[in-house]
XYZ file of C-alpha atoms in Angstrom:
407
model
C 65.245 22.095 -12.713
C 68.593 21.897 -14.507
C 69.667 18.349 -15.292
C 72.528 17.240 -17.475
C 72.005 15.156 -20.592
C 71.649 11.446 -20.353
C 74.774 9.313 -20.221
C 74.610 6.187 -22.361
C 75.950 3.247 -20.377
C 78.109 0.743 -22.168
C 80.780 -1.793 -21.329
C 83.396 0.583 -22.729
C 83.075 3.238 -20.037
C 81.593 1.353 -17.081
C 81.985 -2.118 -15.740
C 78.277 -2.943 -15.712
C 76.863 -6.427 -16.223
C 75.520 -7.109 -19.697
C 71.905 -6.711 -18.532
C 72.459 -2.969 -18.068
C 73.765 -2.254 -21.566
C 71.576 0.334 -23.352
C 70.346 1.809 -20.067
C 70.275 5.541 -19.581
C 71.799 7.275 -16.584
C 70.665 10.739 -15.577
C 72.259 12.982 -12.988
C 70.520 15.256 -10.506
C 73.178 17.720 -9.433
C 71.949 18.617 -5.951
C 70.077 16.917 -3.137
C 67.743 19.928 -3.065
C 66.682 19.210 -6.655
C 66.091 15.565 -5.801
C 63.926 16.549 -2.842
C 61.926 18.949 -5.001
C 61.196 16.176 -7.509
C 60.105 13.818 -4.733
C 57.861 16.420 -3.077
C 56.240 17.234 -6.413
C 55.444 13.552 -6.936
C 54.035 13.404 -3.404
C 51.894 16.507 -4.092
C 53.600 18.468 -1.328
C 55.362 21.137 -3.370
C 52.377 23.474 -3.675
C 52.663 23.774 -7.442
C 49.233 22.280 -8.079
C 46.092 22.768 -6.046
C 43.653 19.924 -5.497
C 40.138 20.747 -4.362
C 37.001 18.995 -3.241
C 35.867 15.445 -3.829
C 37.446 15.082 -7.257
C 40.728 16.514 -6.012
C 40.702 14.010 -3.159
C 40.186 11.170 -5.635
C 43.076 12.432 -7.762
C 45.375 12.592 -4.744
C 44.601 8.996 -3.762
C 45.209 7.846 -7.328
C 48.538 9.680 -7.461
C 49.778 8.375 -4.106
C 48.564 4.829 -4.815
C 47.109 4.274 -1.351
C 46.179 6.080 1.855
C 46.990 4.169 5.023
C 44.124 3.773 7.490
C 45.132 4.188 11.108
C 43.256 3.979 14.392
C 45.297 6.476 16.441
C 43.222 9.596 17.054
C 45.460 11.887 19.125
C 44.782 14.313 16.286
C 42.721 13.572 13.159
C 43.364 10.015 12.008
C 46.150 9.518 9.490
C 43.939 8.818 6.468
C 42.210 12.168 6.936
C 45.377 14.047 7.901
C 47.316 12.889 4.820
C 44.555 14.093 2.501
C 44.024 17.374 4.340
C 47.714 18.170 3.877
C 47.230 18.003 0.104
C 43.599 19.066 -0.347
C 42.982 22.396 1.445
C 39.199 22.057 1.529
C 39.172 18.360 2.376
C 36.339 17.197 4.625
C 36.329 13.869 6.456
C 33.073 12.840 4.781
C 34.792 12.817 1.400
C 36.488 9.456 1.949
C 33.175 7.759 2.647
C 31.623 9.512 -0.339
C 34.388 8.224 -2.612
C 33.922 4.766 -1.112
C 30.164 4.845 -1.690
C 30.682 6.072 -5.261
C 33.143 3.187 -5.770
C 36.052 5.413 -6.787
C 38.136 3.821 -4.016
C 38.031 0.578 -2.044
C 39.103 -0.478 1.419
C 41.731 -3.214 1.424
C 45.389 -3.974 2.099
C 48.512 -2.307 0.703
C 51.445 -2.703 3.110
C 48.778 -2.059 5.764
C 45.030 -1.398 5.863
C 44.454 1.289 3.247
C 42.128 3.055 0.856
C 43.168 2.276 -2.722
C 42.049 3.577 -6.142
C 39.323 1.427 -7.655
C 41.186 1.574 -10.963
C 43.893 -0.568 -9.322
C 41.501 -3.174 -7.909
C 42.701 -5.852 -10.318
C 46.147 -5.924 -8.723
C 44.722 -6.694 -5.297
C 43.407 -9.959 -6.728
C 46.939 -11.333 -6.732
C 47.202 -10.908 -2.958
C 43.642 -12.121 -2.394
C 44.374 -15.355 -4.233
C 47.515 -15.916 -2.156
C 45.463 -15.512 1.019
C 42.800 -17.858 -0.324
C 45.385 -20.499 -1.212
C 47.057 -20.397 2.205
C 45.954 -21.378 5.658
C 44.460 -18.003 6.470
C 45.100 -14.432 7.361
C 46.721 -14.436 10.827
C 44.597 -17.458 11.847
C 43.646 -20.767 10.257
C 40.622 -20.794 8.000
C 37.498 -22.126 9.734
C 35.269 -23.121 6.822
C 32.268 -23.786 9.033
C 32.233 -20.273 10.482
C 33.092 -18.715 7.141
C 30.091 -20.403 5.506
C 27.786 -19.350 8.338
C 28.899 -15.710 8.161
C 28.640 -15.678 4.374
C 25.142 -17.165 4.455
C 24.031 -14.503 6.949
C 25.251 -11.674 4.707
C 23.787 -13.290 1.598
C 20.332 -13.457 3.173
C 20.308 -10.336 5.379
C 22.477 -7.895 3.456
C 25.480 -5.807 4.633
C 26.634 -6.341 8.209
C 29.174 -5.111 10.697
C 30.871 -7.485 13.064
C 28.700 -6.284 15.929
C 25.515 -7.143 13.986
C 26.120 -10.863 14.515
C 24.904 -12.615 17.646
C 27.976 -13.971 19.399
C 28.396 -16.539 22.105
C 30.498 -14.920 24.848
C 32.006 -18.279 25.758
C 33.402 -18.630 22.236
C 34.840 -15.126 22.440
C 36.670 -16.113 25.613
C 37.944 -19.375 24.132
C 39.264 -17.555 21.072
C 40.572 -14.499 22.905
C 43.864 -14.331 21.007
C 42.335 -14.098 17.541
C 38.931 -12.717 18.433
C 35.511 -14.319 18.179
C 35.190 -16.915 15.356
C 32.706 -14.595 13.622
C 35.270 -11.799 13.533
C 37.955 -14.195 12.328
C 35.644 -15.412 9.558
C 34.793 -11.859 8.502
C 38.464 -10.946 8.389
C 39.332 -14.047 6.373
C 36.489 -13.580 3.861
C 37.468 -9.934 3.473
C 41.149 -10.699 2.894
C 40.244 -13.414 0.374
C 38.082 -10.960 -1.537
C 34.789 -12.790 -1.021
C 33.551 -9.822 1.013
C 34.251 -6.142 0.483
C 33.784 -3.083 2.646
C 30.756 -1.228 1.354
C 31.096 1.559 3.926
C 31.986 2.340 7.513
C 29.933 3.397 10.511
C 32.243 5.312 12.759
C 35.370 3.246 12.398
C 33.540 -0.081 11.965
C 33.633 -1.817 8.587
C 30.324 -2.712 6.917
C 30.774 -5.899 4.866
C 28.837 -7.087 1.845
C 29.312 -9.629 -0.932
C 31.949 -8.528 -3.389
C 29.604 -9.016 -6.352
C 27.189 -6.546 -4.745
C 29.897 -3.947 -4.143
C 32.276 -4.113 -7.082
C 31.207 -2.042 -10.117
C 30.581 -4.039 -13.276
C 33.201 -2.087 -15.248
C 36.100 -3.100 -12.991
C 38.713 -5.354 -14.568
C 38.755 -8.619 -12.585
C 41.309 -10.550 -14.630
C 43.810 -12.138 -12.250
C 47.223 -10.558 -12.906
C 50.301 -12.708 -13.253
C 53.048 -12.338 -10.675
C 55.045 -10.306 -13.192
C 52.109 -7.965 -13.875
C 51.590 -7.508 -10.141
C 55.238 -6.708 -9.473
C 55.365 -4.332 -12.443
C 52.321 -2.529 -11.073
C 54.051 -2.048 -7.714
C 57.177 -0.692 -9.398
C 55.340 1.806 -11.604
C 52.958 2.823 -8.796
C 55.825 3.581 -6.430
C 57.925 5.374 -9.036
C 54.968 7.564 -9.931
C 54.146 8.362 -6.319
C 57.670 8.817 -4.980
C 59.562 10.334 -7.892
C 62.910 8.817 -6.980
C 63.134 5.438 -5.322
C 65.694 2.749 -4.642
C 65.001 -0.865 -5.545
C 64.824 -1.968 -1.902
C 62.130 0.653 -1.189
C 59.700 -0.544 -3.857
C 56.510 -2.095 -2.485
C 57.350 -1.193 1.139
C 56.919 -4.311 3.262
C 55.676 -6.287 0.238
C 58.352 -8.817 -0.632
C 59.429 -8.878 -4.273
C 62.244 -11.403 -4.858
C 65.382 -9.419 -5.698
C 66.153 -11.342 -8.891
C 62.626 -10.702 -10.232
C 62.711 -7.040 -9.203
C 66.079 -6.491 -10.867
C 64.909 -8.210 -14.033
C 61.774 -6.063 -14.256
C 63.730 -2.857 -13.649
C 66.137 -3.883 -16.409
C 63.240 -4.489 -18.803
C 61.644 -1.128 -17.980
C 64.964 0.617 -18.527
C 65.464 -1.185 -21.840
C 62.032 0.104 -22.852
C 63.091 3.647 -21.805
C 60.170 3.828 -19.367
C 62.466 3.943 -16.337
C 65.877 5.573 -15.993
C 68.613 5.138 -13.441
C 69.382 8.368 -11.581
C 72.573 9.462 -9.878
C 72.045 12.084 -7.155
C 75.214 14.044 -6.506
C 75.969 14.444 -2.825
C 74.283 11.251 -1.685
C 75.878 8.000 -0.677
C 74.234 4.795 -1.928
C 72.684 6.960 -4.621
C 71.373 4.448 -7.156
C 67.809 5.641 -7.661
C 65.190 5.031 -10.325
C 62.626 7.373 -11.878
C 60.024 7.402 -14.625
C 61.786 8.906 -17.627
C 58.852 10.979 -18.879
C 58.144 12.368 -15.436
C 61.758 13.366 -14.849
C 62.073 14.895 -18.325
C 59.048 17.147 -17.850
C 59.655 18.160 -14.230
C 60.081 21.844 -13.439
C 60.793 23.189 -9.969
C 58.108 25.271 -8.325
C 58.779 28.881 -7.374
C 55.896 28.853 -4.927
C 56.411 30.607 -1.617
C 57.439 28.316 1.230
C 54.717 27.319 3.665
C 54.953 25.006 6.647
C 53.313 21.607 6.299
C 52.305 19.632 9.381
C 52.632 15.994 8.357
C 51.086 12.868 9.792
C 53.516 10.277 11.179
C 51.925 7.897 8.647
C 52.202 10.279 5.687
C 53.158 8.509 2.460
C 56.242 10.705 2.198
C 57.804 9.667 5.480
C 56.517 6.138 6.076
C 59.952 4.746 5.149
C 62.195 6.202 7.849
C 65.586 5.219 6.381
C 64.590 6.801 3.082
C 63.887 10.066 4.920
C 67.253 9.909 6.632
C 69.082 9.280 3.363
C 67.259 11.854 1.239
C 66.186 14.553 3.693
C 68.656 14.045 6.539
C 65.631 13.691 8.810
C 65.892 11.061 11.527
C 62.294 10.550 12.622
C 60.892 8.227 15.260
C 57.225 7.974 16.177
C 57.598 7.894 19.926
C 54.188 6.511 20.856
C 55.785 3.116 20.221
C 58.573 3.607 22.784
C 58.438 3.958 26.561
C 57.936 7.425 28.030
C 61.479 7.450 29.411
C 62.936 7.157 25.898
C 60.867 9.925 24.313
C 62.729 13.027 23.191
C 59.914 14.949 21.494
C 56.642 13.449 22.684
C 54.017 10.763 22.317
C 52.660 11.852 18.919
C 55.131 14.215 17.291
C 54.305 15.492 13.817
C 57.076 16.325 11.312
C 57.278 19.910 10.063
C 58.210 20.408 6.411
C 59.363 23.837 5.175
C 60.130 24.006 1.478
C 62.397 21.014 0.830
C 63.623 20.717 4.424
C 62.311 19.183 7.614
C 62.735 21.890 10.223
C 61.326 20.263 13.350
C 58.617 18.278 15.079
C 55.591 19.324 17.109
C 53.905 17.086 19.676
C 50.159 17.742 19.493
C 46.973 16.513 21.095
C 43.434 17.506 20.175
C 41.415 17.824 23.385
C 38.011 17.368 21.825
C 36.110 17.909 25.051
C 37.517 21.414 25.594
C 38.002 21.954 21.826
C 41.626 22.976 22.362
C 44.586 21.869 20.256
C 47.410 21.388 22.747
C 51.014 21.996 21.723
C 52.868 19.798 24.180
C 56.336 20.294 22.695
C 58.084 21.909 19.753
C 61.577 20.776 18.785
C 63.661 22.319 16.006
C 66.178 20.453 13.896
C 69.794 21.490 14.388
C 71.036 24.424 12.335
C 67.645 25.745 11.271
C 67.694 29.379 10.164
C 64.773 31.827 9.974
C 63.079 30.285 13.007
C 60.993 33.411 13.639
C 59.697 33.410 10.063
C 58.928 29.681 10.224
C 57.254 30.033 13.625
C 55.011 32.816 12.291
C 53.941 30.566 9.440
C 53.475 27.629 11.824
C 51.047 29.687 13.908
C 48.983 30.386 10.797
C 49.053 26.722 9.830
C 48.036 25.748 13.353
C 44.941 27.932 13.113
C 43.843 25.934 10.074
C 44.883 22.624 11.616
C 42.940 23.292 14.829
C 39.753 23.850 12.852
C 40.323 20.623 10.931
C 40.627 18.854 14.288
C 37.372 20.329 15.574
C 39.122 22.717 17.960
C 38.486 26.419 18.570
C 41.922 27.437 19.762
C 45.532 26.372 20.128
C 47.423 26.471 23.401
C 51.156 26.198 24.080
C 52.655 27.613 20.878
C 54.749 30.612 21.889
């Protein structure tokens, strides 16, 4: 990747506020180069192969989190995201990593699996939940104590393991049975942790019985927490704008700007100008950008989950990849243009289309309900040939024996 030398910003050549003096500005000359850097950071460039359980752990640590999702039209998002990056990934690997305490089940911008090495930074959010009224509902101390006492005496439990009065469930229909509310609150506060899952059901236990003794449990300051989010997202995304950091986690703008300034003063972070983009003030880790080399690997189609870490921020995808994506399961049928559960198709550094899929697990057939190309795509026959090969692998991952509807 050819990048020009750094430009030293000063008040002589640019009208920057004093806080930006001594910052370095680096230029990426083409959008294609910027995309390549981002895809490398997201482990989607094919220049490094991750395998097996340890490879899966490394991927989660690089991405910072894997969002857990309940939709199962095809393999659930947390499995799909990992399969895209770990060719021999098996669904049992997530539970194995959870049982080995390499990852934990908690909250990023949504329910997620996170690296255990980052557990300390979740304490900041847990303490905020504990200090407030509650997570979604008010804290009911009576029910929380009862649930906690049950787990203390009986050991790990799922929500369905508790005897529940049906009348109470009806009276609390909006927020769920008081037992479920208490479990959710104790989990979000960090008093309980997920020790495993049975099917898709969480198994809760006391945090002190789940958390490894070596884990750092010092409560981070707000500044340490925000700095962690910045460095995590820069590492995972390659290039990122200030407003994209944290994704749905509010960092006050003045505090975010101050931290970015400090990291640039320390030459940890650099400001990046991407030629050809509007609103192109991006940030990157200096060392990562300095050592990046583009991959010459052959292009292969990648079938992405709608909840893939790469595309979860839709405006970012529009700005950087000129890809305007909408997950249409959240809109009425009349407004759908591609289909209920369309999956983005990535070819090299470009999004070339979307495919609407459904795994019919009863008949073991992967159904291609629609295939839509982006405008102006060349080499469609070559891409389609590669897509058919990828679909053969994807059908097996989804427990299917064949694919129908891909012509």
